[in-house]
């Protein structure tokens, strides 16, 4: 049991802690994308109702402080306004779709995206169309359809190419692409798109966007550091995290609390994992960052899941100090918070904490606690698997609907294109028909004469073709007959060779037996016995020639049929006996050929009947004659 428990490694917790670093922020990246899913209202604001513009401002404020419920309620109320224009509906529904995806209501979110894409067909505003593509790109990021994220984001950027003032929208579309390359761990592409994000963030003057750019740049540098181990990259990572942290301190109402918490956790993790300062100094500084993050979490202004990262880092510091009891206490507090939340999305984090508790208990030598923690971890893992299966089923259902709609759209496009070509074709045919009628009156007699000659020629060609086909068919029949005759001849030769081979093999076997007997007699030293054996062999030669001829007449499949009909396995000697009996050799002849007693031959016949499953009253010779037919 202890050996089994030791298989649980402490790196499970460290692996989860590393996810707080931007390089590993797949889940965090998604949440940051939602925070950045803020409606743009610069150029397109002139096409919006005043009430919608006010709603947008209020939603932005809720987004920054993680108040999703209030934001959803506000949007749903705004959608009830009968005066909403198409642009208003696109704006509100695209934002609401992002909120639904955040709370894992995938079906509702995808339905809203479909509605937004349909509404975008009824507007001339490139900003509204780009907003629709942005909503679909975000949905694809939730569904992990990375290629489609890039495709839709670039479609949106193409629409905004000549639109001035939409810096925030351009920022978000580029950030979506950056997030994809971050997931693919492609540093060069990450840097390219985060620099584009920086350009638009600075032009917008939005502290929240600038803070997220710093977070993205920190991700680029830490990713590069993990590959190349250059201290300059680690320093750049820390510098950008500090810049993002300061932006929140300077603009607490304009920078997202979620962004601030992620930055704080990354700074603390940086001190834990990379700093070379004394441990106590690192711990004190890291705890300051974690305390600041806890303020936002306690006021419900940031994502609850960050509690796990905070307790995990505190536990790691305690372990580095050798205080395993305190490390365990932090992890137990983390579990307590998660269990009080009753949120299925936290099951994976809860499992990670329990795995860390298993490792801690092993270090303390408390194997019973380790076993209990392991059992709980396995149950949570099972629950998480079931939850993931449900989510995966929903995602697959949405992906199927997307693919089906794409196929329908492709079919409609092809149908429309085909219809257009048909219209062109019909128009051309109509023109040709008119020209043909005009020409027909001048060339009627010529066409008639030409038609008659053509029919004659076609009839002659048809007759020639038919004659040629008949000749070809006759040649093929003759060739088939020749080939069949050759094949039959080859088969006869093959059968004859088989029969000769069988006969020769029997003679060879007999001669071999004869040689063995001569050798034995010679060893005994009596030449009279050898002379007697030679006289017997001379008498048998004539019989053997007759046997050879008869064996050659055997059916080539005789032995194969015997093997198939036998109920027991037949030996080569069994087959020889069967051949001799089939040739109607007497018991005495068989005994002479095989140099055995006649009684042995009779006993062998009896055993053969048993191997063929024949009743006592059946005649073995008759049975073998029937087989050889």
Coordinates of C-alpha atoms in Angstrom, one line a residue:
X1 CA 0.0 0.0 0.0
X2 CA 2.8 2.4 0.9
X3 CA 4.5 1.7 -2.4
X4 CA 1.3 2.4 -4.2
X5 CA 0.8 5.7 -2.4
X6 CA 4.4 6.7 -3.2
X7 CA 3.5 6.7 -6.9
X8 CA 1.7 9.9 -6.4
X9 CA 4.1 12.7 -7.1
X10 CA 4.3 16.2 -5.7
X11 CA 4.6 17.7 -9.1
X12 CA 0.8 17.6 -9.6
X13 CA 0.5 20.7 -7.4
X14 CA 3.5 22.3 -9.1
X15 CA 2.0 21.6 -12.5
X16 CA -1.2 23.4 -11.5
X17 CA 0.8 26.3 -10.0
X18 CA 2.6 26.7 -13.3
X19 CA -0.7 27.3 -15.0
X20 CA -0.9 30.6 -13.2
X21 CA 2.0 31.6 -15.5
X22 CA 0.7 33.1 -18.8
X23 CA 2.5 30.4 -20.7
X24 CA 0.1 27.8 -19.3
X25 CA -3.0 30.0 -19.1
X26 CA -5.4 28.2 -21.4
X27 CA -8.3 28.5 -19.0
X28 CA -7.1 31.9 -17.8
X29 CA -6.7 33.1 -21.3
X30 CA -10.3 32.2 -22.0
X31 CA -11.4 34.2 -19.0
X32 CA -9.2 37.1 -20.0
X33 CA -10.8 37.0 -23.4
X34 CA -14.2 37.3 -21.8
X35 CA -13.0 40.3 -19.8
X36 CA -11.8 41.9 -23.0
X37 CA -15.1 41.1 -24.7
X38 CA -16.2 44.7 -24.1
X39 CA -18.5 46.3 -26.6
X40 CA -16.9 49.0 -28.8
X41 CA -18.9 52.1 -29.2
X42 CA -16.8 54.7 -31.0
X43 CA -17.6 54.9 -34.7
X44 CA -20.7 52.7 -34.5
X45 CA -22.1 54.7 -31.5
X46 CA -23.8 57.1 -33.9
X47 CA -26.0 54.2 -35.1
X48 CA -27.0 53.1 -31.6
X49 CA -29.9 54.2 -29.4
X50 CA -29.0 56.4 -26.5
X51 CA -30.3 53.7 -24.1
X52 CA -28.1 51.1 -25.7
X53 CA -25.0 53.3 -25.2
X54 CA -25.9 53.7 -21.5
X55 CA -26.3 50.0 -21.2
X56 CA -22.9 49.4 -22.8
X57 CA -21.1 51.7 -20.3
X58 CA -22.8 50.0 -17.4
X59 CA -21.9 46.5 -18.7
X60 CA -18.3 47.6 -19.1
X61 CA -18.3 48.5 -15.4
X62 CA -19.8 45.2 -14.4
X63 CA -17.3 43.3 -16.6
X64 CA -14.3 44.9 -14.9
X65 CA -15.5 43.8 -11.5
X66 CA -16.7 40.3 -12.4
X67 CA -20.4 41.0 -11.9
X68 CA -21.7 38.7 -14.6
X69 CA -25.2 38.2 -13.2
X70 CA -25.9 41.9 -13.2
X71 CA -24.5 42.3 -16.7
X72 CA -26.7 39.4 -18.0
X73 CA -29.8 40.9 -16.4
X74 CA -29.0 44.3 -17.8
X75 CA -28.5 43.0 -21.4
X76 CA -31.7 40.9 -21.3
X77 CA -33.7 43.9 -20.2
X78 CA -32.1 46.0 -22.9
X79 CA -33.1 43.4 -25.6
X80 CA -36.7 43.9 -24.7
X81 CA -36.7 47.5 -26.1
X82 CA -38.9 47.4 -29.3
X83 CA -37.0 50.4 -30.7
X84 CA -33.7 48.4 -31.0
X85 CA -32.1 48.6 -34.4
X86 CA -30.2 45.8 -36.1
X87 CA -27.0 47.3 -34.9
X88 CA -28.3 47.5 -31.3
X89 CA -29.3 43.8 -31.4
X90 CA -26.0 42.7 -32.8
X91 CA -24.2 44.6 -30.1
X92 CA -26.2 43.4 -27.2
X93 CA -26.6 39.7 -28.4
X94 CA -22.9 39.3 -29.2
X95 CA -22.0 40.5 -25.7
X96 CA -24.7 38.3 -24.1
X97 CA -23.4 35.3 -26.0
X98 CA -20.0 35.8 -24.4
X99 CA -21.6 35.8 -21.0
X100 CA -23.4 32.6 -21.6
X101 CA -20.2 30.9 -22.8
X102 CA -18.5 32.0 -19.5
X103 CA -21.2 30.3 -17.4
X104 CA -20.9 27.2 -19.7
X105 CA -24.3 27.7 -21.3
X106 CA -22.9 26.6 -24.6
X107 CA -26.2 26.0 -26.3
X108 CA -27.7 29.4 -25.4
X109 CA -24.4 31.1 -26.4
X110 CA -24.2 29.3 -29.8
X111 CA -27.9 30.2 -30.5
X112 CA -27.1 33.9 -29.9
X113 CA -24.1 33.7 -32.2
X114 CA -26.3 32.2 -34.9
X115 CA -28.7 35.1 -34.4
X116 CA -26.0 37.7 -34.5
X117 CA -24.5 36.2 -37.8
X118 CA -28.0 36.3 -39.3
X119 CA -28.6 39.9 -38.2
X120 CA -25.2 40.9 -39.7
X121 CA -26.6 40.2 -43.2
X122 CA -29.2 43.0 -42.7
X123 CA -26.7 45.8 -41.8
X124 CA -24.4 47.8 -43.9
X125 CA -22.2 48.7 -40.9
X126 CA -18.7 47.1 -41.2
X127 CA -18.3 47.5 -37.5
X128 CA -21.5 45.5 -36.8
X129 CA -20.4 42.8 -39.2
X130 CA -17.0 42.7 -37.6
X131 CA -18.7 42.4 -34.2
X132 CA -20.6 39.4 -35.4
X133 CA -17.3 37.7 -36.6
X134 CA -15.8 38.6 -33.2
X135 CA -18.7 36.8 -31.4
X136 CA -18.3 33.7 -33.6
X137 CA -14.5 33.7 -33.2
X138 CA -14.9 33.8 -29.4
X139 CA -17.4 30.9 -29.6
X140 CA -14.9 28.9 -31.6
X141 CA -12.2 29.6 -29.0
X142 CA -14.5 28.1 -26.4
X143 CA -15.0 25.1 -28.6
X144 CA -11.2 24.8 -29.2
X145 CA -11.7 25.3 -33.0
X146 CA -8.4 27.2 -33.3
X147 CA -8.3 27.4 -37.1
X148 CA -11.8 28.9 -37.2
X149 CA -10.8 31.4 -34.5
X150 CA -8.1 32.8 -36.7
X151 CA -10.3 32.7 -39.8
X152 CA -13.2 34.7 -38.2
X153 CA -10.8 37.1 -36.5
X154 CA -9.1 37.9 -39.8
X155 CA -12.5 38.3 -41.5
X156 CA -13.4 40.9 -38.8
X157 CA -10.0 42.7 -39.2
X158 CA -10.5 42.8 -43.0
X159 CA -13.9 44.6 -42.5
X160 CA -12.3 47.2 -40.2
X161 CA -9.2 47.7 -42.4
X162 CA -10.4 51.1 -43.6
X163 CA -12.5 52.0 -40.5
X164 CA -10.9 54.7 -38.3
X165 CA -11.3 54.8 -34.5
X166 CA -12.2 51.1 -33.9
X167 CA -9.0 50.4 -31.9
X168 CA -10.6 48.4 -29.2
X169 CA -12.3 46.1 -31.7
X170 CA -9.1 45.6 -33.6
X171 CA -7.3 45.0 -30.3
X172 CA -9.7 42.2 -29.3
X173 CA -9.6 40.5 -32.7
X174 CA -5.8 40.5 -32.7
X175 CA -5.9 39.2 -29.0
X176 CA -8.0 36.3 -30.1
X177 CA -5.4 35.3 -32.7
X178 CA -2.6 35.8 -30.1
X179 CA -4.5 33.5 -27.7
X180 CA -4.5 30.7 -30.3
X181 CA -0.8 31.0 -30.9
X182 CA -0.3 31.1 -27.2
X183 CA -2.1 27.7 -26.9
X184 CA 0.1 26.4 -29.7
X185 CA 3.2 27.7 -27.9
X186 CA 4.5 29.6 -31.0
X187 CA 6.6 32.4 -29.5
X188 CA 7.2 34.3 -32.7
X189 CA 3.5 34.5 -33.7
X190 CA 2.6 35.3 -30.1
X191 CA 5.0 38.3 -30.1
X192 CA 3.8 39.5 -33.5
X193 CA 0.1 39.6 -32.5
X194 CA 0.7 40.9 -28.9
X195 CA 2.6 43.8 -30.5
X196 CA -0.4 44.5 -32.7
X197 CA -2.5 44.5 -29.6
X198 CA -0.1 46.9 -27.9
X199 CA -0.4 49.3 -30.8
X200 CA -4.2 49.4 -30.7
X201 CA -4.3 49.4 -26.8
X202 CA -2.0 52.5 -26.7
X203 CA -4.1 54.2 -29.4
X204 CA -7.3 53.5 -27.4
X205 CA -5.8 54.8 -24.2
X206 CA -7.6 52.1 -22.2
X207 CA -5.6 51.1 -19.1
X208 CA -7.4 47.7 -19.0
X209 CA -6.3 46.8 -22.5
X210 CA -2.7 48.1 -21.8
X211 CA -2.6 45.9 -18.7
X212 CA -3.6 42.9 -20.6
X213 CA -0.9 43.6 -23.2
X214 CA 1.7 43.6 -20.5
X215 CA 0.3 40.3 -19.3
X216 CA 0.5 38.9 -22.8
X217 CA 4.1 40.2 -23.3
X218 CA 5.0 38.6 -20.0
X219 CA 3.7 35.3 -21.4
X220 CA 5.8 35.7 -24.5
X221 CA 9.0 36.2 -22.4
X222 CA 8.4 33.4 -19.9
X223 CA 7.6 31.1 -22.8
X224 CA 10.9 32.0 -24.4
X225 CA 12.7 31.7 -21.1
X226 CA 11.5 28.1 -20.6
X227 CA 12.9 27.2 -24.0
X228 CA 16.2 29.2 -24.0
X229 CA 16.9 29.8 -20.3
X230 CA 18.0 33.4 -20.9
X231 CA 17.9 35.5 -17.7
X232 CA 17.0 38.6 -19.8
X233 CA 13.7 37.0 -20.8
X234 CA 12.9 36.2 -17.2
X235 CA 13.7 39.9 -16.2
X236 CA 11.4 41.1 -19.1
X237 CA 8.6 38.8 -17.9
X238 CA 8.9 40.3 -14.3
X239 CA 9.1 43.9 -15.7
X240 CA 5.8 43.5 -17.7
X241 CA 4.0 41.8 -14.7
X242 CA 5.1 44.8 -12.5
X243 CA 3.8 47.2 -15.2
X244 CA 0.4 45.5 -15.3
X245 CA 0.3 45.5 -11.5
X246 CA 1.0 49.2 -11.3
X247 CA -1.7 50.0 -13.8
X248 CA -4.3 48.5 -11.5
X249 CA -2.9 50.4 -8.6
X250 CA -3.1 53.7 -10.6
X251 CA -6.5 52.9 -12.2
X252 CA -8.3 50.5 -9.9
X253 CA -11.7 51.3 -11.5
X254 CA -10.5 51.0 -15.1
X255 CA -8.5 47.8 -14.9
X256 CA -10.2 44.4 -14.6
X257 CA -9.9 42.8 -11.1
X258 CA -9.5 39.4 -12.9
X259 CA -6.4 40.7 -14.7
X260 CA -5.0 42.1 -11.5
X261 CA -5.5 38.8 -9.6
X262 CA -3.8 36.9 -12.5
X263 CA -0.9 39.3 -12.5
X264 CA -0.5 39.1 -8.7
X265 CA -0.5 35.3 -8.7
X266 CA 2.1 35.3 -11.5
X267 CA 4.3 37.7 -9.6
X268 CA 4.1 35.5 -6.5
X269 CA 4.8 32.4 -8.6
X270 CA 7.8 34.2 -10.2
X271 CA 9.2 34.7 -6.7
X272 CA 8.5 31.1 -5.8
X273 CA 9.9 29.5 -8.9
X274 CA 12.6 31.7 -10.2
X275 CA 13.9 34.2 -7.6
X276 CA 17.3 33.6 -6.1
X277 CA 16.7 35.9 -3.1
X278 CA 16.6 34.5 0.5
X279 CA 13.5 32.3 1.0
X280 CA 11.9 34.5 3.8
X281 CA 12.4 37.6 1.7
X282 CA 10.7 36.0 -1.3
X283 CA 7.9 34.7 0.9
X284 CA 7.1 38.0 2.4
X285 CA 7.0 39.8 -1.0
X286 CA 5.0 37.0 -2.6
X287 CA 2.5 37.1 0.3
X288 CA 2.0 40.8 -0.3
X289 CA 0.9 40.1 -3.9
X290 CA -1.3 37.3 -2.7
X291 CA -2.9 39.4 0.0
X292 CA -3.7 42.1 -2.6
X293 CA -5.3 39.5 -4.8
X294 CA -7.3 38.1 -1.9
X295 CA -8.9 41.6 -1.4
X296 CA -10.4 41.4 -4.9
X297 CA -11.5 37.8 -4.4
X298 CA -13.1 38.4 -1.0
X299 CA -15.2 41.2 -2.6
X300 CA -16.2 38.8 -5.5
X301 CA -14.5 41.0 -8.0
X302 CA -12.5 38.2 -9.6
X303 CA -12.8 34.6 -10.6
X304 CA -13.2 32.3 -7.6
X305 CA -10.8 29.7 -9.1
X306 CA -7.9 31.9 -8.3
X307 CA -8.2 31.0 -4.6
X308 CA -6.7 27.6 -5.5
X309 CA -3.6 29.2 -7.0
X310 CA -3.2 31.5 -4.0
X311 CA -3.4 28.6 -1.5
X312 CA -1.2 26.5 -3.7
X313 CA 1.6 29.1 -3.7
X314 CA 1.3 29.6 0.1
X315 CA 1.5 25.8 0.5
X316 CA 4.6 25.6 -1.7
X317 CA 6.4 28.3 0.4
X318 CA 5.5 26.4 3.6
X319 CA 7.0 23.2 2.1
X320 CA 10.2 25.0 1.2
X321 CA 10.4 26.1 4.8
X322 CA 9.9 22.5 5.9
X323 CA 6.6 23.3 7.6
X324 CA 4.5 20.4 6.2
X325 CA 1.7 20.9 8.7
X326 CA 1.2 24.5 7.6
X327 CA 1.4 23.4 3.9
X328 CA -1.3 20.9 4.6
X329 CA -3.4 23.5 6.4
X330 CA -3.3 25.8 3.3
X331 CA -4.4 23.0 1.1
X332 CA -7.3 22.0 3.4
X333 CA -8.5 25.6 3.4
X334 CA -8.4 25.5 -0.4
X335 CA -10.6 22.4 -0.3
X336 CA -12.9 23.9 2.2
X337 CA -13.5 27.0 -0.1
X338 CA -14.0 24.8 -3.2
X339 CA -16.5 22.5 -1.4
X340 CA -18.4 25.5 -0.1
X341 CA -18.7 26.8 -3.6
X342 CA -20.3 23.7 -5.1
X343 CA -19.2 24.5 -8.6
X344 CA -18.6 21.6 -11.0
X345 CA -16.1 23.8 -13.0
X346 CA -13.8 23.6 -10.0
X347 CA -13.6 19.8 -9.8
X348 CA -10.3 19.6 -11.7
X349 CA -8.7 22.1 -9.3
X350 CA -10.1 20.3 -6.3
X351 CA -8.6 17.0 -7.6
X352 CA -5.2 18.7 -8.0
X353 CA -5.4 19.9 -4.4
X354 CA -6.2 16.4 -3.1
X355 CA -3.3 14.9 -5.0
X356 CA -1.0 17.4 -3.3
X357 CA -2.5 16.4 0.0
X358 CA -1.6 12.8 -0.8
X359 CA 2.0 13.7 -1.4
X360 CA 2.2 15.8 1.8
X361 CA 0.7 12.9 3.8
X362 CA 3.3 10.6 2.4
X363 CA 6.1 13.0 3.4
X364 CA 4.7 13.1 6.9
X365 CA 4.5 9.3 7.0
X366 CA 0.7 9.4 7.5
X367 CA -0.2 6.7 5.0
X368 CA -3.8 6.3 6.2
X369 CA -4.5 10.0 5.5
X370 CA -2.8 9.6 2.2
X371 CA -5.0 6.7 1.3
X372 CA -8.1 8.6 2.3
X373 CA -7.1 11.6 0.3
X374 CA -6.3 9.4 -2.7
X375 CA -9.8 7.8 -2.5
X376 CA -11.4 11.3 -2.4
X377 CA -9.2 12.4 -5.3
X378 CA -10.3 9.4 -7.4
X379 CA -14.0 10.1 -6.7
X380 CA -13.5 13.8 -7.7
X381 CA -11.6 12.7 -10.8
X382 CA -14.6 10.5 -11.8
X383 CA -17.0 13.4 -11.2
X384 CA -14.9 15.7 -13.2
X385 CA -14.7 13.1 -16.0
X386 CA -18.5 12.9 -16.1
X387 CA -18.8 16.7 -16.2
X388 CA -16.2 16.9 -19.0
X389 CA -18.1 14.3 -20.9
X390 CA -21.3 16.4 -20.7
X391 CA -19.4 19.5 -21.8
X392 CA -17.7 17.6 -24.6
X393 CA -21.1 16.3 -25.8
X394 CA -22.5 19.8 -25.8
X395 CA -19.4 21.1 -27.7
X396 CA -19.6 18.2 -30.3
X397 CA -23.3 19.0 -30.7
X398 CA -22.6 22.6 -31.4
X399 CA -19.7 21.7 -33.7
X400 CA -22.0 19.4 -35.6
X401 CA -24.5 22.1 -36.0
X402 CA -21.8 24.5 -37.2
X403 CA -20.5 22.1 -39.7
X404 CA -24.1 21.3 -40.9
X405 CA -24.8 25.0 -41.4
X406 CA -21.5 25.5 -43.2
X407 CA -22.4 22.6 -45.5
X408 CA -25.9 24.1 -46.1
X409 CA -24.4 27.5 -46.8
X410 CA -21.9 26.0 -49.2
X411 CA -24.7 24.1 -50.9
X412 CA -26.8 27.2 -51.2
X413 CA -23.9 29.2 -52.6
X414 CA -23.2 26.5 -55.1
X415 CA -26.9 26.3 -56.0
X416 CA -27.0 30.1 -56.5
X417 CA -23.9 30.0 -58.7
X418 CA -25.3 27.1 -60.7
X419 CA -28.6 28.9 -61.1
X420 CA -26.8 32.0 -62.4
X421 CA -24.8 30.0 -64.9
X422 CA -28.1 28.3 -66.0
X423 CA -29.6 31.7 -66.5
X424 CA -26.6 32.8 -68.7
X425 CA -26.9 29.5 -70.6
X426 CA -30.7 29.9 -71.2
X427 CA -30.1 33.5 -72.4
X428 CA -27.4 32.4 -74.7
X429 CA -29.6 29.6 -76.0
X430 CA -32.5 32.0 -76.7
X431 CA -30.2 34.2 -78.7
X432 CA -28.9 31.3 -80.6
X433 CA -32.4 30.0 -81.3
X434 CA -33.4 33.3 -82.8
X435 CA -30.3 33.4 -85.0
X436 CA -30.9 29.8 -85.9
X437 CA -34.5 30.5 -87.0
X438 CA -33.3 33.3 -89.2
X439 CA -30.6 31.1 -90.7
X440 CA -32.9 28.1 -91.1
X441 CA -35.1 29.8 -93.8
X442 CA -32.0 30.3 -96.0
X443 CA -30.5 26.8 -95.5
X444 CA -33.4 24.5 -95.2
X445 CA -32.9 22.5 -98.3
X446 CA -29.2 22.2 -97.7
X447 CA -29.7 21.0 -94.2
X448 CA -32.3 18.5 -95.4
X449 CA -30.0 17.0 -98.0
X450 CA -27.1 17.0 -95.5
X451 CA -29.4 15.3 -93.0
X452 CA -30.3 12.5 -95.4
X453 CA -26.7 11.9 -96.3
X454 CA -25.7 12.0 -92.6
X455 CA -28.4 9.4 -91.8
X456 CA -27.1 7.1 -94.5
X457 CA -23.5 7.5 -93.3
X458 CA -24.7 6.8 -89.7
X459 CA -26.5 3.7 -90.8
X460 CA -23.4 2.5 -92.7
X461 CA -21.2 3.3 -89.7
X462 CA -23.6 1.4 -87.4
X463 CA -23.6 -1.6 -89.7
X464 CA -19.8 -1.6 -90.0
X465 CA -19.5 -1.3 -86.2
X466 CA -21.9 -4.1 -85.7
X467 CA -20.0 -6.3 -88.1
X468 CA -16.8 -5.4 -86.4
X469 CA -18.3 -6.2 -83.0
X470 CA -19.5 -9.6 -84.3
X471 CA -16.0 -10.4 -85.6
X472 CA -14.4 -9.3 -82.4
X473 CA -16.8 -11.5 -80.4
X474 CA -16.0 -14.5 -82.6
X475 CA -12.3 -14.0 -82.1
X476 CA -12.8 -13.7 -78.4
X477 CA -14.8 -16.9 -78.3
X478 CA -12.1 -18.8 -80.3
X479 CA -9.4 -17.4 -78.0
X480 CA -11.4 -18.5 -74.9
X481 CA -11.8 -22.0 -76.3
X482 CA -8.1 -22.2 -77.1
X483 CA -7.2 -21.0 -73.6
X484 CA -9.6 -23.5 -72.0
X485 CA -8.2 -26.4 -74.1
X486 CA -4.7 -25.4 -73.0
X487 CA -5.8 -25.2 -69.4
X488 CA -7.5 -28.6 -69.5
X489 CA -4.3 -30.1 -71.0
X490 CA -2.2 -28.5 -68.3
X491 CA -4.5 -29.8 -65.7
X492 CA -4.3 -33.4 -67.1
X493 CA -0.5 -33.2 -67.2
X494 CA -0.5 -31.9 -63.6
X495 CA -2.8 -34.7 -62.4
X496 CA -0.6 -37.3 -64.2
X497 CA 2.5 -35.9 -62.6
X498 CA 0.8 -36.1 -59.2
X499 CA 0.0 -39.7 -59.7
X500 CA 3.5 -40.6 -60.9
X501 CA 5.0 -38.8 -58.0
X502 CA 2.8 -40.8 -55.6
X503 CA 3.7 -44.1 -57.3
X504 CA 7.4 -43.3 -57.3
X505 CA 7.3 -42.2 -53.6
X506 CA 5.8 -45.6 -52.7
X507 CA 8.5 -47.4 -54.7
X508 CA 11.2 -45.3 -53.1
X509 CA 9.9 -46.0 -49.7
X510 CA 9.8 -49.7 -50.5
X511 CA 13.4 -49.6 -51.8
X512 CA 14.5 -47.8 -48.7
X513 CA 13.0 -50.4 -46.5
X514 CA 14.6 -53.1 -48.7
X515 CA 18.0 -51.4 -48.3
X516 CA 17.6 -51.2 -44.5
X517 CA 16.8 -55.0 -44.4
X518 CA 19.9 -55.8 -46.5
X519 CA 22.0 -53.7 -44.3
X520 CA 20.6 -55.5 -41.2
X521 CA 21.2 -58.9 -42.8
X522 CA 24.8 -58.0 -43.7
X523 CA 25.4 -56.9 -40.2
X524 CA 24.1 -60.3 -39.0
X525 CA 26.8 -61.9 -41.3
X526 CA 24.6 -64.5 -43.0
X527 CA 24.8 -64.2 -46.9
X528 CA 22.0 -66.7 -47.4
X529 CA 19.5 -64.4 -45.8
X530 CA 20.5 -61.6 -48.2
X531 CA 20.1 -64.0 -51.2
X532 CA 16.7 -65.0 -49.9
X533 CA 15.7 -61.4 -49.5
X534 CA 16.9 -60.6 -53.1
X535 CA 14.8 -63.5 -54.5
X536 CA 11.7 -62.2 -52.7
X537 CA 12.4 -58.7 -54.0
X538 CA 12.7 -60.1 -57.6
X539 CA 9.3 -61.8 -57.2
X540 CA 7.7 -58.5 -55.9
X541 CA 9.1 -56.3 -58.7
X542 CA 6.4 -57.5 -61.1
X543 CA 3.8 -56.8 -58.5
X544 CA 5.3 -53.3 -57.8
X545 CA 5.1 -52.4 -61.5
X546 CA 1.4 -53.3 -61.4
X547 CA 1.0 -51.3 -58.2
X548 CA 2.7 -48.3 -59.7
X549 CA 0.4 -48.3 -62.7
X550 CA -2.7 -48.6 -60.5
X551 CA -1.6 -45.8 -58.1
X552 CA -1.2 -43.5 -61.1
X553 CA -4.9 -44.0 -61.8
X554 CA -5.8 -42.7 -58.4
X555 CA -7.9 -39.6 -58.2
X556 CA -5.5 -36.7 -57.4
X557 CA -7.5 -35.6 -54.5
X558 CA -7.8 -39.1 -53.0
X559 CA -5.6 -38.5 -50.0
X560 CA -7.1 -35.1 -49.3
X561 CA -10.6 -36.6 -49.2
X562 CA -9.4 -39.3 -46.8
X563 CA -8.0 -36.7 -44.4
X564 CA -11.3 -34.7 -44.5
X565 CA -13.4 -37.8 -43.9
X566 CA -11.3 -39.1 -41.0
X567 CA -12.5 -38.5 -37.5
X568 CA -8.9 -38.8 -36.2
X569 CA -5.6 -37.6 -37.6
X570 CA -4.2 -39.9 -40.3
X571 CA -0.5 -40.7 -40.4
X572 CA 1.6 -41.2 -43.6
X573 CA 1.5 -45.0 -42.9
X574 CA -2.3 -44.8 -42.6
X575 CA -2.4 -43.2 -46.1
X576 CA -0.2 -45.9 -47.5
X577 CA -2.4 -48.6 -46.2
X578 CA -5.5 -46.8 -47.6
X579 CA -3.8 -46.6 -51.1
X580 CA -2.9 -50.4 -51.0
X581 CA -6.5 -51.3 -49.9
X582 CA -8.0 -49.0 -52.5
X583 CA -5.9 -50.8 -55.2
X584 CA -7.5 -54.1 -53.9
X585 CA -4.2 -55.6 -52.8
X586 CA -4.7 -58.7 -50.7
X587 CA -3.6 -58.8 -47.1
X588 CA -0.7 -61.0 -48.0
X589 CA 0.5 -58.6 -50.7
X590 CA 0.3 -55.7 -48.3
X591 CA 2.2 -57.7 -45.7
X592 CA 5.0 -58.5 -48.2
X593 CA 5.3 -54.9 -49.4
X594 CA 5.5 -53.5 -45.9
X595 CA 7.4 -56.5 -44.5
X596 CA 5.0 -57.2 -41.7
X597 CA 2.8 -60.1 -40.6
X598 CA -0.6 -60.6 -42.2
X599 CA -2.1 -60.4 -38.7
X600 CA -0.6 -56.9 -38.3
X601 CA -2.3 -55.8 -41.6
X602 CA -5.7 -57.1 -40.4
X603 CA -5.3 -55.2 -37.1
X604 CA -4.3 -52.0 -39.0
X605 CA -7.4 -52.3 -41.2
X606 CA -9.5 -52.5 -38.0
X607 CA -7.8 -49.4 -36.6
X608 CA -8.4 -47.6 -39.9
X609 CA -12.2 -48.3 -39.7
X610 CA -12.1 -46.7 -36.2
X611 CA -10.3 -43.6 -37.5
X612 CA -12.9 -43.2 -40.2
X613 CA -15.7 -43.8 -37.7
X614 CA -17.1 -46.8 -39.7
X615 CA -19.4 -49.3 -38.0
X616 CA -18.1 -52.9 -37.5
X617 CA -20.3 -54.3 -40.3
X618 CA -19.0 -51.8 -42.9
X619 CA -16.4 -52.9 -45.4
X620 CA -13.3 -50.7 -45.5
X621 CA -12.4 -51.5 -49.1
X622 CA -15.9 -50.5 -50.3
X623 CA -15.6 -47.3 -48.3
X624 CA -12.3 -46.4 -49.9
X625 CA -13.5 -47.3 -53.4
X626 CA -16.4 -44.8 -52.9
X627 CA -13.9 -42.1 -51.8
X628 CA -11.8 -42.7 -54.9
X629 CA -14.7 -42.3 -57.3

